[in-house]
Every structure is written in C-alpha cells, then in structure tokens.
mmCIF file of C-alpha atoms in Angstrom:
data_model
loop_
_atom_site.group_PDB
_atom_site.id
_atom_site.type_symbol
_atom_site.label_atom_id
_atom_site.label_comp_id
_atom_site.label_asym_id
_atom_site.label_seq_id
_atom_site.Cartn_x
_atom_site.Cartn_y
_atom_site.Cartn_z
ATOM 1 C CA MET A 28 125.751 30.916 85.042
ATOM 2 C CA GLN A 29 125.443 33.695 82.417
ATOM 3 C CA LYS A 30 122.665 36.023 83.073
ATOM 4 C CA ARG A 31 120.215 36.341 80.396
ATOM 5 C CA TYR A 32 118.765 39.797 79.145
ATOM 6 C CA VAL A 33 115.474 40.173 77.234
ATOM 7 C CA VAL A 34 115.574 42.871 74.749
ATOM 8 C CA LYS A 35 111.790 43.050 74.123
ATOM 9 C CA THR A 36 108.789 41.104 74.612
ATOM 10 C CA LEU A 37 106.070 41.443 71.740
ATOM 11 C CA LEU A 38 102.502 39.839 71.403
ATOM 12 C CA GLY A 39 101.539 38.376 68.164
ATOM 13 C CA PRO A 40 98.442 36.791 66.933
ATOM 14 C CA VAL A 41 97.884 33.017 67.898
ATOM 15 C CA TYR A 42 96.751 30.727 65.261
ATOM 16 C CA GLY A 43 96.319 27.567 67.123
ATOM 17 C CA SER A 44 99.956 26.435 67.631
ATOM 18 C CA PRO A 45 103.383 27.828 68.089
ATOM 19 C CA ILE A 46 105.543 28.910 64.888
ATOM 20 C CA GLU A 47 107.652 26.075 63.604
ATOM 21 C CA GLN A 48 109.524 27.894 60.713
ATOM 22 C CA ILE A 49 110.051 31.434 59.642
ATOM 23 C CA GLN A 50 111.901 33.021 56.712
ATOM 24 C CA ILE A 51 112.470 36.654 55.813
ATOM 25 C CA LEU A 52 111.033 37.609 52.456
ATOM 26 C CA PRO A 53 113.778 38.409 49.974
ATOM 27 C CA VAL A 54 113.907 41.912 48.339
ATOM 28 C CA LYS A 55 114.883 42.754 44.788
ATOM 29 C CA SER A 56 116.330 46.276 45.338
ATOM 30 C CA THR A 57 117.730 48.306 48.210
ATOM 31 C CA LEU A 58 114.767 50.495 48.379
ATOM 32 C CA GLU A 59 112.682 47.491 49.443
ATOM 33 C CA LEU A 60 114.909 47.132 52.402
ATOM 34 C CA GLN A 61 112.868 50.053 54.327
ATOM 35 C CA LYS A 62 110.169 47.498 55.193
ATOM 36 C CA ARG A 63 110.645 43.720 55.559
ATOM 37 C CA TYR A 64 108.209 40.891 55.832
ATOM 38 C CA VAL A 65 108.468 37.522 57.488
ATOM 39 C CA VAL A 66 106.730 34.260 56.150
ATOM 40 C CA PHE A 67 105.955 31.660 58.737
ATOM 41 C CA ILE A 68 104.202 28.300 59.195
ATOM 42 C CA ASN A 69 103.068 26.501 62.351
ATOM 43 C CA ARG A 70 101.190 23.218 62.565
ATOM 44 C CA ASP A 71 98.754 23.761 59.884
ATOM 45 C CA LYS A 72 98.966 27.491 58.623
ATOM 46 C CA VAL A 73 101.010 29.681 56.663
ATOM 47 C CA GLY A 74 101.247 33.378 57.531
ATOM 48 C CA LEU A 75 102.826 36.900 56.806
ATOM 49 C CA GLN A 76 104.249 39.343 59.344
ATOM 50 C CA ILE A 77 105.357 42.692 58.774
ATOM 51 C CA LEU A 78 108.477 43.859 60.518
ATOM 52 C CA PRO A 79 109.297 45.184 62.927
ATOM 53 C CA VAL A 80 107.084 43.297 65.456
ATOM 54 C CA ASP A 81 105.341 45.762 67.814
ATOM 55 C CA GLY A 82 102.262 44.175 68.946
ATOM 56 C CA ASN A 83 99.924 45.394 66.367
ATOM 57 C CA PRO A 84 97.355 42.691 65.386
ATOM 58 C CA HIS A 85 96.817 43.839 62.096
ATOM 59 C CA LYS A 86 100.258 43.399 61.019
ATOM 60 C CA THR A 87 99.865 39.566 60.861
ATOM 61 C CA SER A 88 97.763 37.310 58.528
ATOM 62 C CA ALA A 89 97.522 33.514 58.233
ATOM 63 C CA LEU A 90 95.342 30.828 56.715
ATOM 64 C CA ILE A 91 95.187 27.160 56.609
ATOM 65 C CA CYS A 92 97.559 25.367 54.116
ATOM 66 C CA HIS A 93 97.426 21.903 55.054
ATOM 67 C CA PRO A 94 94.779 20.866 57.737
ATOM 68 C CA ASN A 95 96.716 17.373 58.614
ATOM 69 C CA GLY A 96 99.794 19.352 59.174
ATOM 70 C CA VAL A 97 102.564 21.200 57.220
ATOM 71 C CA ALA A 98 106.022 19.788 56.880
ATOM 72 C CA GLY A 99 107.924 22.498 55.549
ATOM 73 C CA MET A 100 108.047 25.755 53.652
ATOM 74 C CA ALA A 101 110.250 27.329 50.845
ATOM 75 C CA LEU A 102 110.264 30.825 49.203
ATOM 76 C CA SER A 103 110.731 31.818 45.545
ATOM 77 C CA TYR A 104 114.009 33.619 44.670
ATOM 78 C CA ASP A 105 111.821 36.848 44.019
ATOM 79 C CA GLY A 106 109.822 36.563 47.120
ATOM 80 C CA CYS A 107 106.409 36.520 45.175
ATOM 81 C CA CYS A 108 105.523 32.857 46.160
ATOM 82 C CA ALA A 109 105.634 30.651 49.226
ATOM 83 C CA PHE A 110 105.597 26.642 48.818
ATOM 84 C CA THR A 111 104.291 24.629 51.619
ATOM 85 C CA ALA A 112 104.650 20.959 51.884
ATOM 86 C CA GLY A 113 102.026 18.883 53.703
ATOM 87 C CA GLY A 114 102.930 15.846 55.930
ATOM 88 C CA GLN A 115 100.055 13.157 55.462
ATOM 89 C CA ASP A 116 98.525 14.762 52.444
ATOM 90 C CA ARG A 117 101.784 14.365 50.342
ATOM 91 C CA SER A 118 101.112 17.747 48.592
ATOM 92 C CA VAL A 119 102.997 20.788 47.855
ATOM 93 C CA VAL A 120 100.924 23.994 47.508
ATOM 94 C CA GLN A 121 102.084 27.153 45.792
ATOM 95 C CA TRP A 122 100.762 30.534 47.562
ATOM 96 C CA GLU A 123 100.943 33.922 46.122
ATOM 97 C CA ILE A 124 102.123 36.716 48.427
ATOM 98 C CA ASN A 125 100.074 39.845 48.364
ATOM 99 C CA LEU A 126 101.737 42.531 50.424
ATOM 100 C CA SER A 127 99.064 45.077 49.304
ATOM 101 C CA ALA A 128 96.264 43.321 51.160
ATOM 102 C CA LEU A 129 98.334 43.084 54.338
ATOM 103 C CA GLU A 130 99.176 46.834 54.071
ATOM 104 C CA ALA A 131 95.611 47.702 53.536
ATOM 105 C CA ALA A 132 94.441 45.696 56.543
ATOM 106 C CA VAL A 133 97.351 47.801 58.527
ATOM 107 C CA SER A 134 96.083 50.972 57.223
ATOM 108 C CA LEU A 135 92.347 50.353 57.900
ATOM 109 C CA GLY A 136 93.370 49.152 61.572
ATOM 110 C CA GLY A 137 94.391 52.912 62.311
ATOM 111 C CA GLU A 138 97.699 54.538 63.521
ATOM 112 C CA ASP A 139 99.512 55.080 66.960
ATOM 113 C CA LEU A 140 97.457 53.495 69.605
ATOM 114 C CA THR A 141 94.120 52.733 67.639
ATOM 115 C CA PRO A 142 95.180 49.253 66.729
ATOM 116 C CA PHE A 143 95.897 48.455 70.421
ATOM 117 C CA TYR A 144 92.553 49.727 71.832
ATOM 118 C CA GLY A 145 90.617 46.498 70.733
ATOM 119 C CA LEU A 146 93.075 44.420 72.745
ATOM 120 C CA VAL A 147 91.380 45.677 76.044
ATOM 121 C CA SER A 148 87.997 44.894 77.224
ATOM 122 C CA GLY A 149 85.477 47.469 75.602
ATOM 123 C CA GLY A 150 88.129 49.237 73.487
ATOM 124 C CA ARG A 151 88.700 52.861 73.951
ATOM 125 C CA GLU A 152 85.493 53.474 75.179
ATOM 126 C CA GLY A 153 85.559 50.723 77.725
ATOM 127 C CA LYS A 154 85.571 51.116 81.506
ATOM 128 C CA PHE A 155 89.173 49.674 81.512
ATOM 129 C CA TYR A 156 90.863 52.299 79.354
ATOM 130 C CA ARG A 157 88.598 55.255 80.552
ATOM 131 C CA LEU A 158 89.367 54.399 84.280
ATOM 132 C CA ARG A 159 93.100 54.309 83.766
ATOM 133 C CA SER A 160 93.331 57.350 81.459
ATOM 134 C CA GLN A 161 91.152 59.546 83.237
ATOM 135 C CA GLY A 162 91.446 58.442 86.731
ATOM 136 C CA ILE A 163 88.723 58.429 89.596
ATOM 137 C CA ASP A 164 86.298 61.490 89.432
ATOM 138 C CA THR A 165 87.122 64.016 91.956
ATOM 139 C CA MET A 166 86.437 67.703 92.827
ATOM 140 C CA GLU A 167 90.020 68.493 93.571
ATOM 141 C CA THR A 168 92.356 69.787 90.817
ATOM 142 C CA ARG A 169 94.297 66.638 89.511
ATOM 143 C CA LYS A 170 97.722 66.757 88.279
ATOM 144 C CA VAL A 171 98.317 63.935 86.163
ATOM 145 C CA SER A 172 101.866 63.019 84.929
ATOM 146 C CA GLU A 173 102.490 62.061 81.404
ATOM 147 C CA HIS A 174 105.159 59.670 82.513
ATOM 148 C CA ILE A 175 105.558 56.892 84.970
ATOM 149 C CA CYS A 176 108.829 56.290 87.003
ATOM 150 C CA LEU A 177 110.335 52.914 86.239
ATOM 151 C CA SER A 178 110.275 52.083 89.953
ATOM 152 C CA GLU A 179 106.534 52.600 90.108
ATOM 153 C CA LEU A 180 105.968 50.314 87.096
ATOM 154 C CA PRO A 181 105.190 47.021 89.080
ATOM 155 C CA PHE A 182 102.719 48.870 91.231
ATOM 156 C CA VAL A 183 100.794 50.250 88.432
ATOM 157 C CA MET A 184 100.712 46.820 86.558
ATOM 158 C CA ARG A 185 99.324 45.107 89.636
ATOM 159 C CA ALA A 186 96.815 47.843 90.067
ATOM 160 C CA ILE A 187 95.315 47.266 86.621
ATOM 161 C CA GLY A 188 95.159 43.461 87.078
ATOM 162 C CA PHE A 189 98.520 42.060 85.839
ATOM 163 C CA TYR A 190 100.689 40.552 88.446
ATOM 164 C CA PRO A 191 104.109 39.980 86.887
ATOM 165 C CA SER A 192 106.727 37.640 88.530
ATOM 166 C CA GLU A 193 110.038 39.122 89.500
ATOM 167 C CA GLY A 194 111.714 37.921 86.431
ATOM 168 C CA GLU A 195 109.056 39.447 84.163
ATOM 169 C CA ILE A 196 109.482 42.695 86.263
ATOM 170 C CA GLU A 197 113.226 42.679 85.418
ATOM 171 C CA ASP A 198 112.504 41.929 81.704
ATOM 172 C CA MET A 199 110.187 45.060 81.520
ATOM 173 C CA PHE A 200 112.801 47.357 83.393
ATOM 174 C CA ASN A 201 115.545 46.155 80.832
ATOM 175 C CA GLU A 202 113.207 46.705 77.797
ATOM 176 C CA ILE A 203 112.381 50.256 78.976
ATOM 177 C CA ARG A 204 115.810 51.161 80.443
ATOM 178 C CA PHE A 205 117.498 50.518 77.222
ATOM 179 C CA SER A 206 114.672 51.491 74.834
ATOM 180 C CA GLU A 207 116.466 54.816 73.660
ATOM 181 C CA TYR A 208 119.984 53.573 74.264
ATOM 182 C CA VAL A 209 121.031 52.813 70.690
ATOM 183 C CA ASP A 210 119.784 56.511 69.694
ATOM 184 C CA THR A 211 120.849 58.613 72.466
ATOM 185 C CA GLY A 212 123.433 56.429 74.480
ATOM 186 C CA LYS A 213 121.447 57.012 77.632
ATOM 187 C CA LEU A 214 119.430 54.951 79.894
ATOM 188 C CA THR A 215 115.659 55.513 80.418
ATOM 189 C CA ASP A 216 114.104 55.831 83.838
ATOM 190 C CA LYS A 217 110.637 56.616 83.013
ATOM 191 C CA ILE A 218 107.962 55.712 80.319
ATOM 192 C CA ASN A 219 105.136 57.718 78.795
ATOM 193 C CA LEU A 220 101.572 56.398 79.082
ATOM 194 C CA PRO A 221 101.334 55.322 75.354
ATOM 195 C CA ASP A 222 104.371 53.192 75.554
ATOM 196 C CA PHE A 223 103.233 51.916 78.987
ATOM 197 C CA PHE A 224 99.988 50.681 77.488
ATOM 198 C CA LYS A 225 101.989 48.834 74.676
ATOM 199 C CA VAL A 226 104.263 47.219 77.467
ATOM 200 C CA TYR A 227 101.057 46.127 79.389
ATOM 201 C CA LEU A 228 99.463 44.617 76.465
ATOM 202 C CA ASN A 229 102.675 42.684 75.162
ATOM 203 C CA HIS A 230 103.606 41.353 78.671
ATOM 204 C CA ARG A 231 100.211 40.458 80.277
ATOM 205 C CA PRO A 232 99.090 36.930 79.655
ATOM 206 C CA PRO A 233 97.410 36.964 76.342
ATOM 207 C CA PHE A 234 94.524 34.638 77.325
ATOM 208 C CA GLY A 235 93.902 35.941 80.830
ATOM 209 C CA ASN A 236 94.175 33.690 83.999
ATOM 210 C CA THR A 237 92.361 30.452 83.876
ATOM 211 C CA MET A 238 91.636 27.674 86.460
ATOM 212 C CA SER A 239 93.081 25.114 84.153
ATOM 213 C CA GLY A 240 96.593 26.796 84.561
ATOM 214 C CA ILE A 241 96.306 26.879 88.289
ATOM 215 C CA GLN A 242 94.868 23.544 88.452
ATOM 216 C CA GLN A 243 97.671 21.974 86.273
ATOM 217 C CA SER A 244 100.116 23.332 88.847
ATOM 218 C CA PHE A 245 98.285 21.613 91.652
ATOM 219 C CA ASP A 246 98.168 18.466 89.714
ATOM 220 C CA ILE A 247 101.861 18.270 89.298
ATOM 221 C CA LEU A 248 102.685 19.539 92.879
ATOM 222 C CA GLY A 249 99.859 18.154 94.946
ATOM 223 C CA PHE A 250 98.384 14.831 96.095
ATOM 224 C CA THR A 251 94.779 13.184 95.727
ATOM 225 C CA ASN A 252 92.906 13.695 98.822
ATOM 226 C CA SER A 253 90.131 11.701 100.304
ATOM 227 C CA LYS A 254 87.636 13.767 98.061
ATOM 228 C CA GLY A 255 89.521 12.860 94.880
ATOM 229 C CA GLU A 256 90.775 16.564 94.638
ATOM 230 C CA LYS A 257 94.430 17.416 94.018
ATOM 231 C CA ALA A 258 95.677 19.312 97.070
ATOM 232 C CA ILE A 259 98.790 20.476 98.771
ATOM 233 C CA GLN A 260 99.461 20.111 102.450
ATOM 234 C CA ARG A 261 99.681 23.492 104.298
ATOM 235 C CA GLU A 262 103.406 22.838 105.355
ATOM 236 C CA ASP A 263 104.329 21.862 101.743
ATOM 237 C CA PHE A 264 102.499 24.822 100.375
ATOM 238 C CA LEU A 265 104.496 27.221 102.624
ATOM 239 C CA ASN A 266 107.761 25.348 101.859
ATOM 240 C CA LEU A 267 107.204 25.561 98.273
ATOM 241 C CA LEU A 268 106.663 29.394 98.488
ATOM 242 C CA HIS A 269 109.900 29.651 100.656
ATOM 243 C CA THR A 270 112.317 27.480 98.797
ATOM 244 C CA LYS A 271 111.129 27.048 94.960
ATOM 245 C CA GLY A 272 111.229 29.068 91.937
ATOM 246 C CA GLU A 273 111.322 33.025 92.838
ATOM 247 C CA HIS A 274 111.243 32.055 96.378
ATOM 248 C CA MET A 275 109.899 34.419 99.117
ATOM 249 C CA THR A 276 111.543 35.325 102.459
ATOM 250 C CA GLU A 277 109.682 34.687 105.787
ATOM 251 C CA GLU A 278 109.076 38.391 106.034
ATOM 252 C CA GLU A 279 107.575 38.611 102.470
ATOM 253 C CA MET A 280 105.371 35.642 103.057
ATOM 254 C CA THR A 281 104.029 37.144 106.462
ATOM 255 C CA ASP A 282 103.429 40.471 104.858
ATOM 256 C CA CYS A 283 101.634 38.981 101.750
ATOM 257 C CA PHE A 284 99.432 36.692 103.764
ATOM 258 C CA ALA A 285 98.656 39.458 106.315
ATOM 259 C CA THR A 286 97.549 41.692 103.422
ATOM 260 C CA LEU A 287 95.513 39.003 101.728
ATOM 261 C CA PHE A 288 93.544 37.878 104.913
ATOM 262 C CA GLY A 289 93.092 41.619 105.905
ATOM 263 C CA LEU A 290 95.303 41.447 108.958
ATOM 264 C CA ASN A 291 97.464 44.532 107.904
ATOM 265 C CA PRO A 292 95.424 47.352 109.049
ATOM 266 C CA GLU A 293 96.934 49.695 106.209
ATOM 267 C CA GLY A 294 96.952 46.996 103.661
ATOM 268 C CA TRP A 295 100.753 47.440 103.404
ATOM 269 C CA LYS A 296 103.796 46.072 105.151
ATOM 270 C CA SER A 297 103.415 44.939 108.779
ATOM 271 C CA GLU A 298 105.505 46.603 111.550
ATOM 272 C CA PRO A 299 108.759 44.534 111.674
ATOM 273 C CA ALA A 300 108.415 44.324 115.388
ATOM 274 C CA ALA A 301 105.048 42.939 115.336
ATOM 275 C CA SER A 302 106.057 39.743 113.506
ATOM 276 C CA SER A 303 108.414 36.938 114.066
ATOM 277 C CA VAL A 304 108.957 33.565 112.511
ATOM 278 C CA LYS A 305 107.214 31.809 115.365
ATOM 279 C CA GLY A 306 104.301 34.390 115.250
ATOM 280 C CA SER A 307 103.914 34.020 111.579
ATOM 281 C CA GLU A 308 103.643 30.171 111.627
ATOM 282 C CA ILE A 309 100.906 30.355 114.304
ATOM 283 C CA CYS A 310 98.966 32.925 112.169
ATOM 284 C CA LEU A 311 99.336 30.885 109.003
ATOM 285 C CA GLU A 312 98.288 27.683 110.779
ATOM 286 C CA GLU A 313 95.101 29.527 111.836
ATOM 287 C CA GLU A 314 94.443 31.235 108.616
ATOM 288 C CA LEU A 315 95.126 28.549 106.085
ATOM 289 C CA PRO A 316 93.443 25.126 105.874
ATOM 290 C CA ASP A 317 95.272 21.808 106.298
ATOM 291 C CA GLU A 318 94.727 21.026 102.637
ATOM 292 C CA ILE A 319 94.705 23.617 99.804
ATOM 293 C CA THR A 320 93.174 22.914 96.495
ATOM 294 C CA ALA A 321 93.233 25.019 93.462
ATOM 295 C CA GLU A 322 89.985 26.449 94.064
ATOM 296 C CA ILE A 323 90.674 27.338 97.748
ATOM 297 C CA PHE A 324 93.958 28.824 96.690
ATOM 298 C CA THR A 325 92.126 31.167 93.984
ATOM 299 C CA THR A 326 89.068 31.878 95.814
ATOM 300 C CA GLU A 327 89.676 31.923 99.610
ATOM 301 C CA ILE A 328 93.362 32.917 99.641
ATOM 302 C CA LEU A 329 93.913 35.118 96.394
ATOM 303 C CA GLY A 330 90.226 36.373 96.875
ATOM 304 C CA LEU A 331 89.726 36.235 92.985
ATOM 305 C CA THR A 332 86.234 35.538 91.414
ATOM 306 C CA ILE A 333 85.991 32.563 88.952
ATOM 307 C CA SER A 334 83.816 33.410 86.022
ATOM 308 C CA GLN A 335 82.046 30.530 84.110
ATOM 309 C CA ASP A 336 81.848 30.851 80.574
ATOM 310 C CA SER A 337 79.623 28.351 78.800
ATOM 311 C CA GLY A 338 81.548 25.755 76.996
ATOM 312 C CA GLN A 339 85.017 27.287 77.929
ATOM 313 C CA ASP A 340 87.449 27.052 80.650
ATOM 314 C CA PRO A 341 86.454 28.919 83.792
ATOM 315 C CA ARG A 342 88.312 32.163 83.910
ATOM 316 C CA ILE A 343 89.579 34.221 86.752
ATOM 317 C CA SER A 344 87.891 37.479 86.281
ATOM 318 C CA GLU A 345 90.272 40.257 85.281
ATOM 319 C CA ALA A 346 90.398 43.471 87.218
ATOM 320 C CA GLU A 347 89.258 45.434 84.420
ATOM 321 C CA GLN A 348 85.994 43.496 84.576
ATOM 322 C CA SER A 349 85.170 44.415 88.162
ATOM 323 C CA PHE A 350 84.922 48.210 87.742
#
C-alpha cells in the first residue's frame, strides 16, 4: 500500500455543508496572476475564496443562492460573473463578482496573526492566548524560546487541550518539516510560536469535542444494555483499543490507564518492572466497570467535564475554558 503524505491542513469557514464544486476565477492579464480567487458552491450557497488558503476566516465569503439546493455552477469568460443553476426551483441566477468587497473585508480583518485571534476563546486578551504566550506567573527569571522543537509538538498540543491521533501528528510533522523545503532545500525541525498558533487552529477540531460524536461511536460499536443505553463490554473495549485503528500495545494501555486513574505517582510512564500483562488485566478489571457507556467513558475514564448549552449539543469543555 502506498503511503500518503499530507502537504498541509487548512481550516475554512463552514457554511452548513461541504463544498461540492470549485472553479478558479479566470484572469485577463499576467499581472492578475499574482493573486488568484476560487468560486465554489455547496448545497445551497455560492462563495468566493482568496488564494492561497491559510486559515484566515476573512478570506472567504458566501451567500445563499438556491435555498432548495444548487445543481451546478459556471463562470463567465472574463471572470466577472458566476452562474448558478438550481435544482428544484428550475432557475439560473447570475451573480456579479465583487473582488474589492472581499479584499476590503480582509484588510479590515487585520494583518499577521490578528485575524486568527478571534478563532480562540476570548481572542487575544482572553485567558487561552495570554496563558500560552506569557506562561504562569513566577518570581524566577524565565527563559522563553521563540521556537518549539518538532519532537515536543504533540506534548504542547495536548497541554492546550488538543489531543491529535498518531496520524494527525504525522501530518503535522510533515507539514512543518517540509514547510521551507521548496525555498531552501532543507528540512525544518522546529516551528516558531506564530506558525505554531496557525498549525493549532488549522488542525484542531473546528467545532470542539461534542458528546454526540462520542455517542455515535458507542452507537456503532456497542450494544443496548438493560437500561436502554448503548454500551461496550469491558473486554470488548480493551480489545478494540488493542487491535483496531491506531491500536495500542499492552504497555501503552497500562501506562495510559494508570495515568488516567492516578495510579502513576509521577503522572508519566510506570516502571517496566512494576507491570505485567497479567497484572495490568487485574488492575483494569478493578478500575473499569463491566459496561462502559459514552458518558462513563467521557467523565469517569477521561475525566472531562460536559458543559450543557441550552438548545445545543452538550460539549466537552475545552482545556482553555478551565483556566
């Protein structure tokens, strides 16, 4: 099987449904090649995106074109207009493309990291950004590096509330490692703080973690218990962790559960001599219930807090909200 390589992961505004069709806006002169634009449609909207995509939310704009669904899109030869065809409404609409309006929105949104501050809780002055940019108050002289070593990236991501899978970590490594290769011919083994901030925003779950996502997994993998809840038997739960997806080794499972249940005094890896397969099974039988539901997995095993938002899906409180 050929190994895949992700060049870059970028976050774009969500307009209710995935993008279904895109076309690059044609240009009339070579001078206009310096900045390109993409026109796109999703289920019911038509939108415009400035290239290159970098996660800046102000570089995209969209509006409803056909409430009952859009069937297709075409551009005029000069790139001044877009045409969308509806499905059920049996209509074709001509849209004038105003690049100046989108460029003005980008300009008003600010430069450098300014457009990205609004993507984190509280913005630049919120607790999330201030804690991570200034660190914990101390009387000691603090030496803060302007770069983060690539090997430390997963630990920093987890420390600020984003827990990437091994595949996601590999994608981030490749993205950073080859970020300057085209220009310098060299690989990169570190990332500066502004670029790290962008990588975090573009890779983290855009909607946070919700109970519905975890519940959906239990609905697929579990069975209906006597209380009418979807649950997974303890033995099946451990077997899934050990054999499916990015499966864990016995040692990794022992270390993770020991840390989650506070059995590791230092909160890190246990001593190799202190655990065995038989010992870990006995420990897990004592610590894990016979049946594990989505709520038990979230609150009792992972130790996360579920915040209830009126009229919305219950969300798992982000680390940034707990400071």
